[in-house]
Coordinates of C-alpha atoms and ligand atoms in Angstrom, one line a residue:
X178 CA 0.0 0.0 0.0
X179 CA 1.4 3.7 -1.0
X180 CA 1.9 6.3 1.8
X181 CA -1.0 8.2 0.9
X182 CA -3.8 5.4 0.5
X183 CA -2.5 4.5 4.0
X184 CA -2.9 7.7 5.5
X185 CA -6.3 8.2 3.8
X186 CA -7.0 4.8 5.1
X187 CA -6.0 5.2 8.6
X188 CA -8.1 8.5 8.7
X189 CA -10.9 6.8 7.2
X190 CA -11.1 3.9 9.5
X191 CA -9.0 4.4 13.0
X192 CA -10.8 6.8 15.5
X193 CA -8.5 9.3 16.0
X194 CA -7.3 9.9 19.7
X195 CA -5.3 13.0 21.0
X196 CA -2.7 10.2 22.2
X197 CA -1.4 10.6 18.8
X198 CA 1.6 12.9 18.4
X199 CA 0.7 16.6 18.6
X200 CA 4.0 17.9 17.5
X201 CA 4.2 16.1 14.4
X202 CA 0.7 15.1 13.5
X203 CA -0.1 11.4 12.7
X204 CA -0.4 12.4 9.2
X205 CA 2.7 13.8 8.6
X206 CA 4.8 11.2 10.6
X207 CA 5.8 8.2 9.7
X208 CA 4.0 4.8 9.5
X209 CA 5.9 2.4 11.2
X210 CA 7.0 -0.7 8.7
X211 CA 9.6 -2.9 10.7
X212 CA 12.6 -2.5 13.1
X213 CA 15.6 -4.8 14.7
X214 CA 17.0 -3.6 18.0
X215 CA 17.3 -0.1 18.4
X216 CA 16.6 1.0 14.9
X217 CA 12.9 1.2 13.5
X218 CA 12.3 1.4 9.7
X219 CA 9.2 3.3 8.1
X220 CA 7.8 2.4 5.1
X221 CA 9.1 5.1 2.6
X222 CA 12.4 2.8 3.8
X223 CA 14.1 6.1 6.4
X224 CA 15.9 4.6 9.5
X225 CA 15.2 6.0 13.0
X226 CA 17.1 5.5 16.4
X227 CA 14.8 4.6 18.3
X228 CA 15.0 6.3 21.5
X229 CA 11.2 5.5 22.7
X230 CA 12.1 1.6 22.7
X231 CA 8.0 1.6 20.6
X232 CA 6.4 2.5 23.2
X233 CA 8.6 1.8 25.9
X234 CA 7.8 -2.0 24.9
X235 CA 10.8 -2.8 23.3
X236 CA 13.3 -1.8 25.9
X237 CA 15.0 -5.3 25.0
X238 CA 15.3 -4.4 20.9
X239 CA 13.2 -4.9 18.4
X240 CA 12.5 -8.3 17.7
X241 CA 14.6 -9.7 20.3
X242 CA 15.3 -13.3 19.0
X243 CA 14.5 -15.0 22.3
X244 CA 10.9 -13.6 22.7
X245 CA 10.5 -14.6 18.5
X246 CA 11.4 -17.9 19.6
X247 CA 9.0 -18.3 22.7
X248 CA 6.2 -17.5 20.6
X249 CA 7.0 -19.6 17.5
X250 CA 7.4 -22.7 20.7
X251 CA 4.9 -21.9 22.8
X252 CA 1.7 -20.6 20.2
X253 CA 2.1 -24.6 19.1
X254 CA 1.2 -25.7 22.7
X255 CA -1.0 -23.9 24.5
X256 CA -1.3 -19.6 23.7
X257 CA -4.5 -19.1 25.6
X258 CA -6.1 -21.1 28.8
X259 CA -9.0 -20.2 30.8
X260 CA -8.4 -18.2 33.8
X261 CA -10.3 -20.0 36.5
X262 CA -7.6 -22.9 36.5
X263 CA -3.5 -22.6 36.9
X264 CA -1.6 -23.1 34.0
X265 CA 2.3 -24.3 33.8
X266 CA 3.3 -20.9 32.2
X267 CA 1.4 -18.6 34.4
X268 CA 3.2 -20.3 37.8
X269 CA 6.7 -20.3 36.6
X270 CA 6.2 -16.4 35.8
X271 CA 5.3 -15.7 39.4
X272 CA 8.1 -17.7 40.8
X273 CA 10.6 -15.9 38.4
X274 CA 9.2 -12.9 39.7
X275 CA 9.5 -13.8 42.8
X276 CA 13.5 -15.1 42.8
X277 CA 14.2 -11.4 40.9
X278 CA 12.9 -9.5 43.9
X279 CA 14.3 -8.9 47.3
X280 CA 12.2 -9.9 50.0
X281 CA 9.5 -10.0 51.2
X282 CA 8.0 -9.6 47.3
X283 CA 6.8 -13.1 46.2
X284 CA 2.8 -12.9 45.5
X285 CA 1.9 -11.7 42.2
X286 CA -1.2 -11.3 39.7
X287 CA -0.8 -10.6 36.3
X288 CA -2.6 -8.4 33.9
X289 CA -2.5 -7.0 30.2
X290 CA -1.3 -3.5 30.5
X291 CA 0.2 -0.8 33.1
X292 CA -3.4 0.3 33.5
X293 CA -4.8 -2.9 35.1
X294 CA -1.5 -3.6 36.9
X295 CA -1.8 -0.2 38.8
X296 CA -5.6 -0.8 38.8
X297 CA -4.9 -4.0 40.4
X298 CA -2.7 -2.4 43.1
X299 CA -5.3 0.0 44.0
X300 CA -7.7 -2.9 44.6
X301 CA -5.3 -5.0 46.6
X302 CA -4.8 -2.2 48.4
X303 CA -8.4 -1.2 49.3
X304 CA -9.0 -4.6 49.9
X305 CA -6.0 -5.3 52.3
X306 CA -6.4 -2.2 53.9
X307 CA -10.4 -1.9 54.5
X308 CA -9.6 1.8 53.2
X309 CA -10.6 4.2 50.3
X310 CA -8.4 6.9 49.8
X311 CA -5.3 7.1 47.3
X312 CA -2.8 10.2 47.0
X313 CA -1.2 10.6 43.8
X314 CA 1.5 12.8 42.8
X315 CA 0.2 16.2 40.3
X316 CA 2.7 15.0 37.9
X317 CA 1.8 11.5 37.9
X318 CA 0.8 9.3 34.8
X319 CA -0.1 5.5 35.7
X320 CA -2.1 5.0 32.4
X321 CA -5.9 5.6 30.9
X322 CA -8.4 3.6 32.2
X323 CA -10.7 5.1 34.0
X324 CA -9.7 4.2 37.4
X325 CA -6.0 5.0 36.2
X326 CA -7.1 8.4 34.6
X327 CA -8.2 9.5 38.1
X328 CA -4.4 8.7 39.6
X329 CA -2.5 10.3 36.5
X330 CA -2.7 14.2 37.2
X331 CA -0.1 14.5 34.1
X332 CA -2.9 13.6 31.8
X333 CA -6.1 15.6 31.2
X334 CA -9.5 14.2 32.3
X335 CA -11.6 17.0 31.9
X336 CA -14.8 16.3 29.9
X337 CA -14.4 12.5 31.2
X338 CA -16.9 13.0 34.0
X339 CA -16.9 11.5 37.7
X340 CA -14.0 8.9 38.2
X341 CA -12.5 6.7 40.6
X342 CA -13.2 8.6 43.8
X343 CA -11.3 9.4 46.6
X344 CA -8.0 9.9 45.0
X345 CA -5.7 13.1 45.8
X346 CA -3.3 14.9 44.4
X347 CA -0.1 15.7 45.8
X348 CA 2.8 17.7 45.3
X349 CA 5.1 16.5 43.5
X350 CA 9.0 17.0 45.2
X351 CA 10.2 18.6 41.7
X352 CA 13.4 20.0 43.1
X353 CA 14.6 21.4 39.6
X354 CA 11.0 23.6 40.3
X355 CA 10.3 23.1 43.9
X356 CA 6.6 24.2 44.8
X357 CA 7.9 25.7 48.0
X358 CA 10.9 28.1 46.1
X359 CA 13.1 25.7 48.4
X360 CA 17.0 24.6 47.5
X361 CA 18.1 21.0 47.4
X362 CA 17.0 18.5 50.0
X363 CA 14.4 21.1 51.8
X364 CA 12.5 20.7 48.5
X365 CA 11.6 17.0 49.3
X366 CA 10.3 17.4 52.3
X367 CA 7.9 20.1 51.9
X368 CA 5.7 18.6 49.1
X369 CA 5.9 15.6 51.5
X370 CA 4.4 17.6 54.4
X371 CA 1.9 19.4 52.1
X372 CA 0.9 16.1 50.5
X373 CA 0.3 14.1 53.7
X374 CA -1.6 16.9 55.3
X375 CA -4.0 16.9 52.1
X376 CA -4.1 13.1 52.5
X377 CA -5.0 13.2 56.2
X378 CA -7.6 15.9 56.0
X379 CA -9.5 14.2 53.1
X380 CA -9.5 10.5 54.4
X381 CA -9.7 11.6 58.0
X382 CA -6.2 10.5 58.6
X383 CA -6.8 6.9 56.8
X384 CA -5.8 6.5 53.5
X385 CA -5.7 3.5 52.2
X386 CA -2.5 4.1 49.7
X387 CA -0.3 5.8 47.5
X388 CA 1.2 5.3 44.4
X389 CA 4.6 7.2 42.4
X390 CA 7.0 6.5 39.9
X391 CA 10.3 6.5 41.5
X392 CA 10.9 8.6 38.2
X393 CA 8.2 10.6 37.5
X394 CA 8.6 9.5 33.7
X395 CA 5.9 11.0 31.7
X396 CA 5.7 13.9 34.0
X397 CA 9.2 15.1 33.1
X398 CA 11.7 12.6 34.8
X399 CA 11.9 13.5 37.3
X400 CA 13.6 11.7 39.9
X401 CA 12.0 11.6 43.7
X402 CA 14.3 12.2 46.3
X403 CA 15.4 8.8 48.5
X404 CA 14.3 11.0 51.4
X405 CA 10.8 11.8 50.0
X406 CA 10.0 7.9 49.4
X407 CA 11.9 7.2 52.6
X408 CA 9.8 9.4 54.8
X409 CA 6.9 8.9 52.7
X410 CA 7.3 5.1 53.5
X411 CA 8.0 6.0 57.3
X412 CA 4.1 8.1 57.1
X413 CA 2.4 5.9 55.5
X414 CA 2.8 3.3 57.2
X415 CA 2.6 5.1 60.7
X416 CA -1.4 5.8 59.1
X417 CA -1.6 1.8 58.7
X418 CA -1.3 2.5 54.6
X419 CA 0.7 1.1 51.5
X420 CA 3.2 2.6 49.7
X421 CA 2.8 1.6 45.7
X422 CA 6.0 2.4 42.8
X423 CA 4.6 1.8 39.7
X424 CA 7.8 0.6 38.2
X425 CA 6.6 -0.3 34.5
X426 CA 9.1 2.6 33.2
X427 CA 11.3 1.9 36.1
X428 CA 11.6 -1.8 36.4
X429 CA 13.2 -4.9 35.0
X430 CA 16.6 -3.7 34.5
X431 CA 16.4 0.1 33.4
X432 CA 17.8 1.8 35.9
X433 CA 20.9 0.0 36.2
X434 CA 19.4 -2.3 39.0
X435 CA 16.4 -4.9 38.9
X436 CA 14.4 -2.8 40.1
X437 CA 14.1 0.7 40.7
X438 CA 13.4 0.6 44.7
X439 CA 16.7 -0.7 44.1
X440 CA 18.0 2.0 42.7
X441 CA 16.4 4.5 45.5
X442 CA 17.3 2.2 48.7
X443 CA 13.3 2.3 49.7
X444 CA 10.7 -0.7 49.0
X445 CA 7.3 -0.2 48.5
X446 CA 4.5 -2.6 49.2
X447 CA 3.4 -3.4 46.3
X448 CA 5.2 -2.2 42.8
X449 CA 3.3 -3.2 39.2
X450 CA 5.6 -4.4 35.9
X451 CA 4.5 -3.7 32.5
X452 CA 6.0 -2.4 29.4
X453 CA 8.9 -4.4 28.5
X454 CA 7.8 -7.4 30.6
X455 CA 7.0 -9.3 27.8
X456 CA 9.5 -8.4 25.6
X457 CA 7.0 -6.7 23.0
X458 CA 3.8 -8.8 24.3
X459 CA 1.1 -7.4 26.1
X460 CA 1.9 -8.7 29.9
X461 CA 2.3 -6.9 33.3
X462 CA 2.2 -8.5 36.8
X463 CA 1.2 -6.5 40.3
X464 CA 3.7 -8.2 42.7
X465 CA 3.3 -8.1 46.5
X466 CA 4.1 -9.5 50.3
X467 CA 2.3 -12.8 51.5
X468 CA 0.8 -10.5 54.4
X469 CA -0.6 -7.8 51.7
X470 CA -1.9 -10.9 49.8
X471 CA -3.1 -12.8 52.8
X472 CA -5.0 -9.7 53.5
X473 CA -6.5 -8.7 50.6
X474 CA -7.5 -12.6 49.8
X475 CA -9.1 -12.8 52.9
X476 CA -11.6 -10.1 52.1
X477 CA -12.3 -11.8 48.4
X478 CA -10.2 -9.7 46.6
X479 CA -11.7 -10.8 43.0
X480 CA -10.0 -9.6 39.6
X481 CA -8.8 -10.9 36.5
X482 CA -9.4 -10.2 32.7
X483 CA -10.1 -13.0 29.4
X484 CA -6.3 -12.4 28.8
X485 CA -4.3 -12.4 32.3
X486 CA -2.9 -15.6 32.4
X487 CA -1.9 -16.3 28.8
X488 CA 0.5 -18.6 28.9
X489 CA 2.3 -17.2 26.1
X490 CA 2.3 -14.0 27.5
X491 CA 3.5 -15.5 30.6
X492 CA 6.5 -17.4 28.4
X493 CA 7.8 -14.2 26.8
X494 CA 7.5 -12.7 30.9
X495 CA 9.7 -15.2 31.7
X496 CA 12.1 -15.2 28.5
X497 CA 12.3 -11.6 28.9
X498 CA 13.3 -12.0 32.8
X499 CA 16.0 -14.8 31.7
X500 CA 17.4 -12.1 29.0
X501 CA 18.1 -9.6 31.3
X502 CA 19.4 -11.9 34.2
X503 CA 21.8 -14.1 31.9
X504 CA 23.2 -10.8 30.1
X505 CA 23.3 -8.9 33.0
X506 CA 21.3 -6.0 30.9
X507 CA 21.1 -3.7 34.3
X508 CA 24.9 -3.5 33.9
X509 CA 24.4 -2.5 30.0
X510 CA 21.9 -0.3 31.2
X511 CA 24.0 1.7 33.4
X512 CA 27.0 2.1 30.8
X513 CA 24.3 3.3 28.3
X514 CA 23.0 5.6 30.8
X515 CA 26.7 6.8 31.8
X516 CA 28.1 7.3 28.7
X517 CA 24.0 9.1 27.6
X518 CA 24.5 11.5 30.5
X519 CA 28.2 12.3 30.2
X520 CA 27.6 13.5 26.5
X521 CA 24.3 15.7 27.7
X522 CA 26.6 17.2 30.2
X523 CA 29.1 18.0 27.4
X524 CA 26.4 19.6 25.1
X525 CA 24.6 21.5 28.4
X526 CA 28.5 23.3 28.8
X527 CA 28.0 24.4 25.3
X528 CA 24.5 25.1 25.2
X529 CA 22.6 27.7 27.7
X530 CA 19.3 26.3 26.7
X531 CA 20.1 22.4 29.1
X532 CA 18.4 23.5 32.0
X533 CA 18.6 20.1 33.8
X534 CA 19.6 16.8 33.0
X535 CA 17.9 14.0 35.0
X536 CA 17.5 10.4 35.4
X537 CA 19.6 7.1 35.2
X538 CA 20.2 4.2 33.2
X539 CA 17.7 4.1 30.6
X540 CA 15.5 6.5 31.5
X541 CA 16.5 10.2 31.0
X542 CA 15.5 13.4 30.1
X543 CA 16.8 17.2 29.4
X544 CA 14.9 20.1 30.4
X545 CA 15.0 23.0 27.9
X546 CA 14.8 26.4 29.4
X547 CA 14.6 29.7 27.8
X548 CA 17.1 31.6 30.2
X549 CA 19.0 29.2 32.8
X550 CA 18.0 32.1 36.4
X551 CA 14.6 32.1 35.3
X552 CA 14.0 29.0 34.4
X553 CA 11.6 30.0 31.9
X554 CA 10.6 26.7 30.0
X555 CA 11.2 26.1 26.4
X556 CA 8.3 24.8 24.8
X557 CA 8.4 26.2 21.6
X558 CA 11.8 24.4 20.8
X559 CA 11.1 21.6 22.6
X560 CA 8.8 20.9 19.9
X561 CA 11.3 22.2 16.9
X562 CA 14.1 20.1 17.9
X563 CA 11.5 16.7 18.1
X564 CA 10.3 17.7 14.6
X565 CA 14.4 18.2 13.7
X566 CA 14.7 14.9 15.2
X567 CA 11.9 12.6 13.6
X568 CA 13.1 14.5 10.4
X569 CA 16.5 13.2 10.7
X570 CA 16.9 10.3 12.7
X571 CA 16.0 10.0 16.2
X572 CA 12.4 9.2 17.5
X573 CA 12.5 10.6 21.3
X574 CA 9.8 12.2 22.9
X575 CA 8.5 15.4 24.8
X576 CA 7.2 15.2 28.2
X577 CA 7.0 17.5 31.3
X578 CA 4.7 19.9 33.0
X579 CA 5.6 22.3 30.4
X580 CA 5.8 20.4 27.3
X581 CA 9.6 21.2 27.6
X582 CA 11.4 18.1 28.7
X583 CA 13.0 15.7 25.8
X584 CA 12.9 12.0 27.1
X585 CA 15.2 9.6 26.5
X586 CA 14.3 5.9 26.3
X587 CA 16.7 3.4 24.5
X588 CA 16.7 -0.1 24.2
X589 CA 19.4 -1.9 26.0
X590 CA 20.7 -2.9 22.7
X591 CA 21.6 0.6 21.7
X592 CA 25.5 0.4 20.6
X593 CA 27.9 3.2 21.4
X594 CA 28.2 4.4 17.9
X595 CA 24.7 4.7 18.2
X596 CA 24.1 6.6 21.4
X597 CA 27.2 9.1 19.9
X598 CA 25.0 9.4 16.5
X599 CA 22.0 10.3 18.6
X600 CA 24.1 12.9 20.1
X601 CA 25.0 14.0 16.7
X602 CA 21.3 14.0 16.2
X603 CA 20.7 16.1 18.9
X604 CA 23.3 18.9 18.9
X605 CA 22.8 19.9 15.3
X606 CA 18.6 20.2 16.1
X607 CA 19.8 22.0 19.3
X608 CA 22.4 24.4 17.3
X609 CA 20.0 24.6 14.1
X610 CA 16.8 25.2 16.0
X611 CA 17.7 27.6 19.3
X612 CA 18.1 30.6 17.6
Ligands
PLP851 C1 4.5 4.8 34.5 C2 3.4 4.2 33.6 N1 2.5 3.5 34.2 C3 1.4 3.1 33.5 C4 1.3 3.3 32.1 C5 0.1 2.8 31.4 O1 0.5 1.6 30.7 P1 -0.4 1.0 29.6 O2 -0.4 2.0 28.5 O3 0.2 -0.3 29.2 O4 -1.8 0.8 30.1 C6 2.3 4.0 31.5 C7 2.2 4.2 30.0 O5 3.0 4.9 29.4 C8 3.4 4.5 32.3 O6 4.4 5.2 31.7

């Protein structure tokens, strides 16, 4: 099919949703054909590096030969089973979950997507608990259900109507833009004060949980402080509540460690795994203690979906978990992210308009800034500099309160030469587009 009969097609026949990108319109972009690794074709045959990993799927590369070869075996046994009985699959996923983690995390559920894994964790939570209320952080994103709309303050849900209820917002410990006009560590603990008290005034001092990122990815990476989740931990659980990561963005590898409570020295309760879980399938798992489990199980906690034991789903789970552990891709992951950061600090000595450069491993992000006291964000290039991008090479995106945050989000099988061409990429959009 020709580029334009596509695009006619696609307008003709796919409902359009404002997920699409609204920098480059859907139109005007290009229509994905085929990729290997880090590198994603479209079909007029131009090459991208693909620093999105799809959609944060494909974290281990495009196509990665041992997922191709899971499916290939396991779609001739058994690819779906009913959900009311075990299946082989489905148990050794949970107990490879379980042998990645630290303890106590060795109970687990699994799901299809982010969404019901953070869904999930809100349940298991309310159940366990016998409590209502969730906090959130204002530049949260946990996905787009409906229940997950009402936790993701990043993304817009006005004209959706009512929500989940009983879910607040609270501050988020931005320190690059701290709410409270505070320096360094003070930063952290303000929001945390202002959040809790917002929390306790609105569930009468007993909320059932919280959930964060311990990146704030869509929401600009940024990174919480260990203090925030350590003294959030410490509050919450004085209130008798959970602490939730959402670690689909943060998990399995990315950060340089398994996990990213890891990475921050502070474990939740509960954490949910998505995205690259299945190693480009549709799998994610909401992992937990026996004694949250117990708990919740012994109210009747009752979930699942047609899909959320697949066994192949819960194959690739598991291939995907043996690829990173037998390569050691955490290790990969925190070279990538080294060598990524060192060359952003190198282009923010030559170029005023770096702000800040945050995140770790494979997660990163630079914030543009039209004047480095003020602060004043830079959404305007933001945008050029992704159109300079797609236009020549390198698929990233744009995140952030302001629209003025590029994100960085490689597969661990981006090469060297490849992470110094993205560079390349970058300054010459950065040089050609600041002006
Ligand atoms: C941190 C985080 N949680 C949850 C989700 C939602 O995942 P899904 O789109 O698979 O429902 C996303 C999606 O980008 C995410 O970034």
């Amino acid at each position: 099919m020709k580029r334009q009969e596509a695009i006619d097609k696609a307008k003709k026949f796919l409902l359009r949703t404002s997920l699409l990108s609204d920098i480059v319109p859907a139109e005007e972009g290009p229509i994905i054909d085929h990729a290997s690794g880090s590198l994603v074709w479209d079909t007029e045959g131009n090459e991208y590096i693909d620093f999105n990993s799809g959609q944060m799927c494909s974290t281990l590369g495009h196509n990665n030969p041992r997922i191709q070869k899971v499916i290939r075996e396991q779609s001739a046994i058994l690819t779906h089973a009913s959900t009311v009985y075990y299946n082989l699959p489905q148990i050794e996923l949970a107990e490879r979950i379980a042998s990645i983690n630290e303890a106590p995390f060795t109970k687990s559920v699994f799901g299809e997507s982010g969404s019901d894994s953070n869904e999930l964790a809100v349940l298991i939570a309310r159940r366990a608990t016998g409590r209502l209320a969730i906090g959130a952080l204002t530049q949260s994103f946990h996905g787009l259900s409906d229940a997950t709309r009402a936790i993701s303050f990043a993304a817009s849900s006005q004209g959706y109507g009512p929500t989940l209820p009983d879910v607040y917002a609270m501050p988020t410990p931005y320190c690059y833009r701290c709410p409270n006009k505070a320096e360094g560590k003070a930063c952290c603990m303000a929001p945390l004060e202002a959040g809790l008290e917002i929390l306790d005034k609105q569930s009468g001092g007993a909320p059932a949980a919280v959930i964060v990122e311990p990146i704030v990815s869509a929401g600009g990476v940024i990174e919480l402080p260990s203090e925030y989740l350590e003294g959030l931990r410490r509050e919450l659980h004085r209130r008798g509540a959970l602490l939730i990561y959402d670690e689909a963005q943060t998990g399995l590898g990315k950060l340089g460690t398994m996990f990213g409570y890891q990475s921050f020295g502070v474990k939740p309760d509960i954490l949910t795994l998505s995205k690259h879980l299945g190693g480009g399938l549709a799998i994610s798992a909401t992992v937990t203690t026996d004694e949250v489990a117990d708990r919740a199980t012994a109210k009747g906690f009752s979930c699942g979906h047609s899909h959320a034991s697949d066994p192949l789903a819960c194959k690739a789970g598991t291939a995907s978990i043996d690829e990173i552990t037998e390569n050691r891709l955490e290790l990969r992951a925190a070279q990538i992210g080294q060598r990524w950061s060192d060359s952003m600090r190198q282009l923010q000595q030559k170029y005023e308009v770096i702000g800040d450069i945050r995140g770790r491993g494979l997660l990163q992000g630079i914030e543009l800034v039209r004047d480095r006291r003020t602060k004043d964000p830079a959404t305007e290039l933001a945008a050029r500099i992704y159109r300079y991008g797609l236009k020549n090479g390198l698929m990233f995106s744009v995140r952030g309160r302001y629209n003025n945050v590029l994100r960085f989000v490689p597969p661990f099988t981006t090469t060297d030469q490849q992470l110094d061409r993205a560079t390349e990429i970058l300054e010459q959009a950065i040089r050609t587009e600041q002006v």
